[in-house]
């Protein structure tokens, strides 16, 4: 009886050992499968990466077209050449920093390094170019305090470009400005001067042409 009981205990121990061995084999198999899946997913993530994969490469051509359109718009306003340089994903990681060549000479590594006036004109070019590519011409173009960093000559030229090239591109145009150059370019616009102390009056000779509502 003692030997029988001992034999039963041994058989139970062998059975438990086999179950553990089967469990270990199952876990080992699952580990290998998960390792293979991880390696495949890593390849997929790299292949579809927006900085170095297929997504980045497919964006490369579009980004360069976008940059070219922005440069054309900037140079229609600015007095010297400003070029957003094309980007090559094969040579650089797509970190969304775009170099700028100033006056066919010095190069800034990114638009954030430009002067405040150039940054403002780049912002305008980006907004208009984006709205064009996104087919948002039925939306109003809103320019709040546009041209505040420009000198008078660049501000007038910018207003003229907006009036001649972009006013008809959008359903409506809203411009908030404190400079008299705006009124000379848009004489037939719906203009409300809330307070004559809030506008640069230098150079205005015909004040009676400006509609003034001082208690709105």
PDB file of C-alpha atoms in Angstrom:
ATOM      1  CA  UNK A   1       0.000   0.000   0.000  1.00  0.00           C
ATOM      2  CA  UNK A   2       2.827   2.350   0.832  1.00  0.00           C
ATOM      3  CA  UNK A   3       4.487   1.583  -2.497  1.00  0.00           C
ATOM      4  CA  UNK A   4       1.151   2.096  -4.295  1.00  0.00           C
ATOM      5  CA  UNK A   5       0.645   5.464  -2.657  1.00  0.00           C
ATOM      6  CA  UNK A   6       4.224   6.456  -3.432  1.00  0.00           C
ATOM      7  CA  UNK A   7       3.735   5.401  -7.073  1.00  0.00           C
ATOM      8  CA  UNK A   8       0.587   7.514  -7.297  1.00  0.00           C
ATOM      9  CA  UNK A   9       2.490  10.516  -5.907  1.00  0.00           C
ATOM     10  CA  UNK A  10       5.254   9.974  -8.469  1.00  0.00           C
ATOM     11  CA  UNK A  11       2.718   9.734 -11.317  1.00  0.00           C
ATOM     12  CA  UNK A  12       1.056  12.956 -10.133  1.00  0.00           C
ATOM     13  CA  UNK A  13       4.455  14.682  -9.964  1.00  0.00           C
ATOM     14  CA  UNK A  14       5.303  13.478 -13.487  1.00  0.00           C
ATOM     15  CA  UNK A  15       1.920  14.678 -14.766  1.00  0.00           C
ATOM     16  CA  UNK A  16       2.373  18.092 -13.120  1.00  0.00           C
ATOM     17  CA  UNK A  17       5.885  18.292 -14.584  1.00  0.00           C
ATOM     18  CA  UNK A  18       4.568  17.509 -18.068  1.00  0.00           C
ATOM     19  CA  UNK A  19       1.867  20.174 -17.687  1.00  0.00           C
ATOM     20  CA  UNK A  20       4.493  22.712 -16.650  1.00  0.00           C
ATOM     21  CA  UNK A  21       6.690  21.684 -19.566  1.00  0.00           C
ATOM     22  CA  UNK A  22       3.745  22.079 -21.982  1.00  0.00           C
ATOM     23  CA  UNK A  23       2.986  25.497 -20.448  1.00  0.00           C
ATOM     24  CA  UNK A  24       6.628  26.557 -20.861  1.00  0.00           C
ATOM     25  CA  UNK A  25       6.632  25.408 -24.493  1.00  0.00           C
ATOM     26  CA  UNK A  26       3.360  27.295 -25.108  1.00  0.00           C
ATOM     27  CA  UNK A  27       4.749  30.482 -23.533  1.00  0.00           C
ATOM     28  CA  UNK A  28       7.987  30.102 -25.495  1.00  0.00           C
ATOM     29  CA  UNK A  29       6.015  29.728 -28.736  1.00  0.00           C
ATOM     30  CA  UNK A  30       3.867  32.753 -27.936  1.00  0.00           C
ATOM     31  CA  UNK A  31       7.005  34.762 -27.068  1.00  0.00           C
ATOM     32  CA  UNK A  32       8.551  33.950 -30.429  1.00  0.00           C
ATOM     33  CA  UNK A  33       5.324  34.915 -32.223  1.00  0.00           C
ATOM     34  CA  UNK A  34       5.126  38.216 -30.329  1.00  0.00           C
ATOM     35  CA  UNK A  35       8.809  38.901 -31.027  1.00  0.00           C
ATOM     36  CA  UNK A  36       8.219  38.366 -34.760  1.00  0.00           C
ATOM     37  CA  UNK A  37       5.143  40.620 -34.602  1.00  0.00           C
ATOM     38  CA  UNK A  38       7.150  43.305 -32.796  1.00  0.00           C
ATOM     39  CA  UNK A  39       9.898  43.196 -35.422  1.00  0.00           C
ATOM     40  CA  UNK A  40       7.311  43.438 -38.220  1.00  0.00           C
ATOM     41  CA  UNK A  41       5.568  46.356 -36.529  1.00  0.00           C
ATOM     42  CA  UNK A  42       8.888  48.161 -36.045  1.00  0.00           C
ATOM     43  CA  UNK A  43       9.570  47.835 -39.778  1.00  0.00           C
ATOM     44  CA  UNK A  44       6.029  49.087 -40.500  1.00  0.00           C
ATOM     45  CA  UNK A  45       6.352  52.042 -38.118  1.00  0.00           C
ATOM     46  CA  UNK A  46       9.651  53.051 -39.714  1.00  0.00           C
ATOM     47  CA  UNK A  47       8.247  52.551 -43.205  1.00  0.00           C
ATOM     48  CA  UNK A  48       5.228  54.758 -42.497  1.00  0.00           C
ATOM     49  CA  UNK A  49       7.088  57.281 -40.355  1.00  0.00           C
ATOM     50  CA  UNK A  50       6.172  60.939 -41.046  1.00  0.00           C
ATOM     51  CA  UNK A  51       9.835  61.847 -40.613  1.00  0.00           C
ATOM     52  CA  UNK A  52      11.663  59.231 -42.731  1.00  0.00           C
ATOM     53  CA  UNK A  53       9.186  56.704 -44.154  1.00  0.00           C
ATOM     54  CA  UNK A  54       6.702  56.482 -46.996  1.00  0.00           C
ATOM     55  CA  UNK A  55       4.480  59.200 -45.559  1.00  0.00           C
ATOM     56  CA  UNK A  56       7.411  61.606 -45.424  1.00  0.00           C
ATOM     57  CA  UNK A  57       8.489  60.704 -48.975  1.00  0.00           C
ATOM     58  CA  UNK A  58       4.972  61.160 -50.329  1.00  0.00           C
ATOM     59  CA  UNK A  59       4.760  64.511 -48.556  1.00  0.00           C
ATOM     60  CA  UNK A  60       8.126  65.653 -49.897  1.00  0.00           C
ATOM     61  CA  UNK A  61       6.899  66.595 -53.358  1.00  0.00           C
ATOM     62  CA  UNK A  62       3.785  68.326 -52.081  1.00  0.00           C
ATOM     63  CA  UNK A  63       5.728  70.276 -49.446  1.00  0.00           C
ATOM     64  CA  UNK A  64       8.144  71.603 -52.068  1.00  0.00           C
ATOM     65  CA  UNK A  65       5.259  72.749 -54.293  1.00  0.00           C
ATOM     66  CA  UNK A  66       3.708  74.410 -51.243  1.00  0.00           C
ATOM     67  CA  UNK A  67       7.013  76.149 -50.414  1.00  0.00           C
ATOM     68  CA  UNK A  68       7.392  77.337 -54.024  1.00  0.00           C
ATOM     69  CA  UNK A  69       3.910  78.904 -53.985  1.00  0.00           C
ATOM     70  CA  UNK A  70       4.684  80.597 -50.667  1.00  0.00           C
ATOM     71  CA  UNK A  71       7.971  81.976 -52.043  1.00  0.00           C
ATOM     72  CA  UNK A  72       6.211  83.361 -55.133  1.00  0.00           C
ATOM     73  CA  UNK A  73       3.660  85.148 -52.957  1.00  0.00           C
ATOM     74  CA  UNK A  74       6.312  86.515 -50.600  1.00  0.00           C
ATOM     75  CA  UNK A  75       8.380  87.887 -53.484  1.00  0.00           C
ATOM     76  CA  UNK A  76       5.355  89.569 -55.026  1.00  0.00           C
ATOM     77  CA  UNK A  77       5.307  91.736 -51.894  1.00  0.00           C
ATOM     78  CA  UNK A  78       8.849  91.949 -50.575  1.00  0.00           C
ATOM     79  CA  UNK A  79      11.470  94.282 -52.030  1.00  0.00           C
ATOM     80  CA  UNK A  80      14.281  91.698 -52.131  1.00  0.00           C
ATOM     81  CA  UNK A  81      14.288  87.983 -52.860  1.00  0.00           C
ATOM     82  CA  UNK A  82      13.181  85.618 -50.090  1.00  0.00           C
ATOM     83  CA  UNK A  83      13.144  81.918 -50.992  1.00  0.00           C
ATOM     84  CA  UNK A  84      11.915  79.048 -48.860  1.00  0.00           C
ATOM     85  CA  UNK A  85      14.417  76.383 -49.872  1.00  0.00           C
ATOM     86  CA  UNK A  86      13.148  73.022 -51.203  1.00  0.00           C
ATOM     87  CA  UNK A  87      13.434  70.017 -48.919  1.00  0.00           C
ATOM     88  CA  UNK A  88      14.917  66.591 -49.751  1.00  0.00           C
ATOM     89  CA  UNK A  89      13.774  63.734 -47.527  1.00  0.00           C
ATOM     90  CA  UNK A  90      16.537  61.501 -48.892  1.00  0.00           C
ATOM     91  CA  UNK A  91      19.192  63.734 -47.344  1.00  0.00           C
ATOM     92  CA  UNK A  92      17.466  65.067 -44.235  1.00  0.00           C
ATOM     93  CA  UNK A  93      15.027  63.931 -41.597  1.00  0.00           C
ATOM     94  CA  UNK A  94      11.690  65.688 -41.935  1.00  0.00           C
ATOM     95  CA  UNK A  95      11.726  67.807 -38.773  1.00  0.00           C
ATOM     96  CA  UNK A  96       9.412  70.459 -40.284  1.00  0.00           C
ATOM     97  CA  UNK A  97      12.067  73.172 -40.071  1.00  0.00           C
ATOM     98  CA  UNK A  98      12.471  74.984 -43.392  1.00  0.00           C
ATOM     99  CA  UNK A  99      15.553  76.940 -44.419  1.00  0.00           C
ATOM    100  CA  UNK A 100      15.230  80.369 -46.029  1.00  0.00           C
ATOM    101  CA  UNK A 101      17.621  82.072 -48.440  1.00  0.00           C
ATOM    102  CA  UNK A 102      17.672  85.865 -48.018  1.00  0.00           C
ATOM    103  CA  UNK A 103      18.503  88.107 -50.976  1.00  0.00           C
ATOM    104  CA  UNK A 104      20.262  85.253 -52.813  1.00  0.00           C
ATOM    105  CA  UNK A 105      22.907  85.155 -50.078  1.00  0.00           C
ATOM    106  CA  UNK A 106      22.627  84.329 -46.403  1.00  0.00           C
ATOM    107  CA  UNK A 107      20.613  81.299 -45.345  1.00  0.00           C
ATOM    108  CA  UNK A 108      18.548  80.996 -42.153  1.00  0.00           C
ATOM    109  CA  UNK A 109      18.069  77.459 -40.885  1.00  0.00           C
ATOM    110  CA  UNK A 110      14.386  78.045 -40.151  1.00  0.00           C
ATOM    111  CA  UNK A 111      11.698  80.680 -40.717  1.00  0.00           C
ATOM    112  CA  UNK A 112      11.595  81.262 -36.937  1.00  0.00           C
ATOM    113  CA  UNK A 113      15.026  82.940 -37.277  1.00  0.00           C
ATOM    114  CA  UNK A 114      13.732  85.642 -39.651  1.00  0.00           C
ATOM    115  CA  UNK A 115      12.986  89.222 -38.671  1.00  0.00           C
ATOM    116  CA  UNK A 116       9.538  89.996 -37.298  1.00  0.00           C
ATOM    117  CA  UNK A 117       8.426  91.636 -40.561  1.00  0.00           C
ATOM    118  CA  UNK A 118       9.596  88.665 -42.663  1.00  0.00           C
ATOM    119  CA  UNK A 119       7.903  86.258 -40.247  1.00  0.00           C
ATOM    120  CA  UNK A 120       4.679  88.199 -40.682  1.00  0.00           C
ATOM    121  CA  UNK A 121       4.841  87.997 -44.478  1.00  0.00           C
ATOM    122  CA  UNK A 122       5.672  84.268 -44.244  1.00  0.00           C
ATOM    123  CA  UNK A 123       2.611  83.825 -42.013  1.00  0.00           C
ATOM    124  CA  UNK A 124       0.441  85.591 -44.603  1.00  0.00           C
ATOM    125  CA  UNK A 125       1.888  83.467 -47.414  1.00  0.00           C
ATOM    126  CA  UNK A 126       1.259  80.286 -45.418  1.00  0.00           C
ATOM    127  CA  UNK A 127      -2.330  81.256 -44.611  1.00  0.00           C
ATOM    128  CA  UNK A 128      -3.245  82.129 -48.211  1.00  0.00           C
ATOM    129  CA  UNK A 129      -1.409  79.133 -49.708  1.00  0.00           C
ATOM    130  CA  UNK A 130      -3.017  76.755 -47.219  1.00  0.00           C
ATOM    131  CA  UNK A 131      -6.499  78.135 -47.930  1.00  0.00           C
ATOM    132  CA  UNK A 132      -5.871  77.723 -51.665  1.00  0.00           C
ATOM    133  CA  UNK A 133      -4.743  74.089 -51.412  1.00  0.00           C
ATOM    134  CA  UNK A 134      -7.508  73.264 -48.911  1.00  0.00           C
ATOM    135  CA  UNK A 135     -10.073  74.849 -51.289  1.00  0.00           C
ATOM    136  CA  UNK A 136     -11.283  77.292 -48.650  1.00  0.00           C
ATOM    137  CA  UNK A 137     -11.848  80.175 -51.055  1.00  0.00           C
ATOM    138  CA  UNK A 138     -15.485  80.304 -49.974  1.00  0.00           C
ATOM    139  CA  UNK A 139     -14.282  81.261 -46.497  1.00  0.00           C
ATOM    140  CA  UNK A 140     -13.397  84.838 -45.481  1.00  0.00           C
ATOM    141  CA  UNK A 141      -9.758  85.891 -45.305  1.00  0.00           C
ATOM    142  CA  UNK A 142      -9.184  87.511 -41.910  1.00  0.00           C
ATOM    143  CA  UNK A 143      -6.093  89.685 -41.410  1.00  0.00           C
ATOM    144  CA  UNK A 144      -6.039  91.155 -37.916  1.00  0.00           C
ATOM    145  CA  UNK A 145      -3.463  93.937 -37.443  1.00  0.00           C
ATOM    146  CA  UNK A 146      -1.738  92.878 -40.655  1.00  0.00           C
ATOM    147  CA  UNK A 147       1.347  94.894 -41.597  1.00  0.00           C
ATOM    148  CA  UNK A 148       2.137  96.308 -38.162  1.00  0.00           C
ATOM    149  CA  UNK A 149       5.804  95.240 -38.448  1.00  0.00           C
ATOM    150  CA  UNK A 150       6.242  96.646 -41.989  1.00  0.00           C
ATOM    151  CA  UNK A 151       7.537  99.999 -43.044  1.00  0.00           C
ATOM    152  CA  UNK A 152       5.086 102.195 -44.974  1.00  0.00           C
ATOM    153  CA  UNK A 153       6.384 101.149 -48.414  1.00  0.00           C
ATOM    154  CA  UNK A 154       6.092  97.410 -47.752  1.00  0.00           C
ATOM    155  CA  UNK A 155       2.736  97.864 -46.031  1.00  0.00           C
ATOM    156  CA  UNK A 156       1.302  99.719 -49.040  1.00  0.00           C
ATOM    157  CA  UNK A 157       2.691  97.119 -51.449  1.00  0.00           C
ATOM    158  CA  UNK A 158       1.234  94.300 -49.353  1.00  0.00           C
ATOM    159  CA  UNK A 159      -2.190  95.966 -49.283  1.00  0.00           C
ATOM    160  CA  UNK A 160      -2.047  96.465 -53.062  1.00  0.00           C
ATOM    161  CA  UNK A 161      -1.210  92.787 -53.658  1.00  0.00           C
ATOM    162  CA  UNK A 162      -4.080  91.713 -51.422  1.00  0.00           C
ATOM    163  CA  UNK A 163      -6.442  94.055 -53.245  1.00  0.00           C
ATOM    164  CA  UNK A 164      -5.381  93.052 -56.770  1.00  0.00           C
ATOM    165  CA  UNK A 165      -4.640  89.336 -56.369  1.00  0.00           C
ATOM    166  CA  UNK A 166      -6.550  88.011 -53.364  1.00  0.00           C
ATOM    167  CA  UNK A 167      -9.596  90.162 -52.749  1.00  0.00           C
ATOM    168  CA  UNK A 168     -11.579  88.259 -55.398  1.00  0.00           C
ATOM    169  CA  UNK A 169     -10.170  84.886 -54.344  1.00  0.00           C
ATOM    170  CA  UNK A 170     -12.147  84.762 -51.087  1.00  0.00           C
ATOM    171  CA  UNK A 171     -15.799  85.333 -50.314  1.00  0.00           C
ATOM    172  CA  UNK A 172     -15.008  88.137 -47.873  1.00  0.00           C
ATOM    173  CA  UNK A 173     -11.975  90.042 -46.680  1.00  0.00           C
ATOM    174  CA  UNK A 174     -11.704  91.389 -43.134  1.00  0.00           C
ATOM    175  CA  UNK A 175      -8.720  93.607 -42.318  1.00  0.00           C
ATOM    176  CA  UNK A 176      -8.138  95.373 -39.018  1.00  0.00           C
ATOM    177  CA  UNK A 177      -5.563  98.124 -39.387  1.00  0.00           C
ATOM    178  CA  UNK A 178      -4.483 101.422 -37.852  1.00  0.00           C
ATOM    179  CA  UNK A 179      -2.733 102.737 -40.950  1.00  0.00           C
ATOM    180  CA  UNK A 180      -4.080 105.155 -43.531  1.00  0.00           C
ATOM    181  CA  UNK A 181      -2.513 103.155 -46.408  1.00  0.00           C
ATOM    182  CA  UNK A 182      -5.327 100.624 -46.036  1.00  0.00           C
ATOM    183  CA  UNK A 183      -8.023 103.200 -46.782  1.00  0.00           C
ATOM    184  CA  UNK A 184      -6.221 104.469 -49.883  1.00  0.00           C
ATOM    185  CA  UNK A 185      -6.094 100.909 -51.296  1.00  0.00           C
ATOM    186  CA  UNK A 186      -9.676  99.923 -50.332  1.00  0.00           C
ATOM    187  CA  UNK A 187     -11.623 103.182 -50.779  1.00  0.00           C
ATOM    188  CA  UNK A 188     -14.921 101.386 -51.418  1.00  0.00           C
ATOM    189  CA  UNK A 189     -14.677  98.964 -48.520  1.00  0.00           C
ATOM    190  CA  UNK A 190     -17.137  99.013 -45.639  1.00  0.00           C
ATOM    191  CA  UNK A 191     -14.961 101.008 -43.245  1.00  0.00           C
ATOM    192  CA  UNK A 192     -15.724 101.891 -39.647  1.00  0.00           C
ATOM    193  CA  UNK A 193     -13.283 103.981 -37.648  1.00  0.00           C
ATOM    194  CA  UNK A 194     -14.293 103.382 -34.050  1.00  0.00           C
ATOM    195  CA  UNK A 195     -12.138 106.183 -32.688  1.00  0.00           C
ATOM    196  CA  UNK A 196      -9.943 108.643 -34.566  1.00  0.00           C
ATOM    197  CA  UNK A 197      -7.366 108.373 -31.748  1.00  0.00           C
ATOM    198  CA  UNK A 198      -6.902 104.728 -32.651  1.00  0.00           C
ATOM    199  CA  UNK A 199      -5.620 105.305 -36.181  1.00  0.00           C
ATOM    200  CA  UNK A 200      -2.356 106.639 -37.561  1.00  0.00           C
ATOM    201  CA  UNK A 201      -3.486 109.969 -39.029  1.00  0.00           C
ATOM    202  CA  UNK A 202      -0.113 110.980 -40.492  1.00  0.00           C
ATOM    203  CA  UNK A 203      -0.424 111.542 -44.220  1.00  0.00           C
ATOM    204  CA  UNK A 204      -4.233 111.746 -44.340  1.00  0.00           C
ATOM    205  CA  UNK A 205      -5.253 115.007 -45.985  1.00  0.00           C
ATOM    206  CA  UNK A 206      -8.895 114.286 -46.705  1.00  0.00           C
ATOM    207  CA  UNK A 207     -10.213 113.246 -43.322  1.00  0.00           C
ATOM    208  CA  UNK A 208     -13.781 113.927 -44.404  1.00  0.00           C
ATOM    209  CA  UNK A 209     -13.666 110.838 -46.631  1.00  0.00           C
ATOM    210  CA  UNK A 210     -13.311 108.526 -43.611  1.00  0.00           C
ATOM    211  CA  UNK A 211     -16.581 107.512 -42.004  1.00  0.00           C
ATOM    212  CA  UNK A 212     -16.213 107.944 -38.252  1.00  0.00           C
ATOM    213  CA  UNK A 213     -18.453 106.374 -35.585  1.00  0.00           C
ATOM    214  CA  UNK A 214     -16.959 107.266 -32.228  1.00  0.00           C
ATOM    215  CA  UNK A 215     -19.617 105.743 -29.937  1.00  0.00           C
ATOM    216  CA  UNK A 216     -20.072 102.188 -31.249  1.00  0.00           C
TER     217      UNK A 216
END
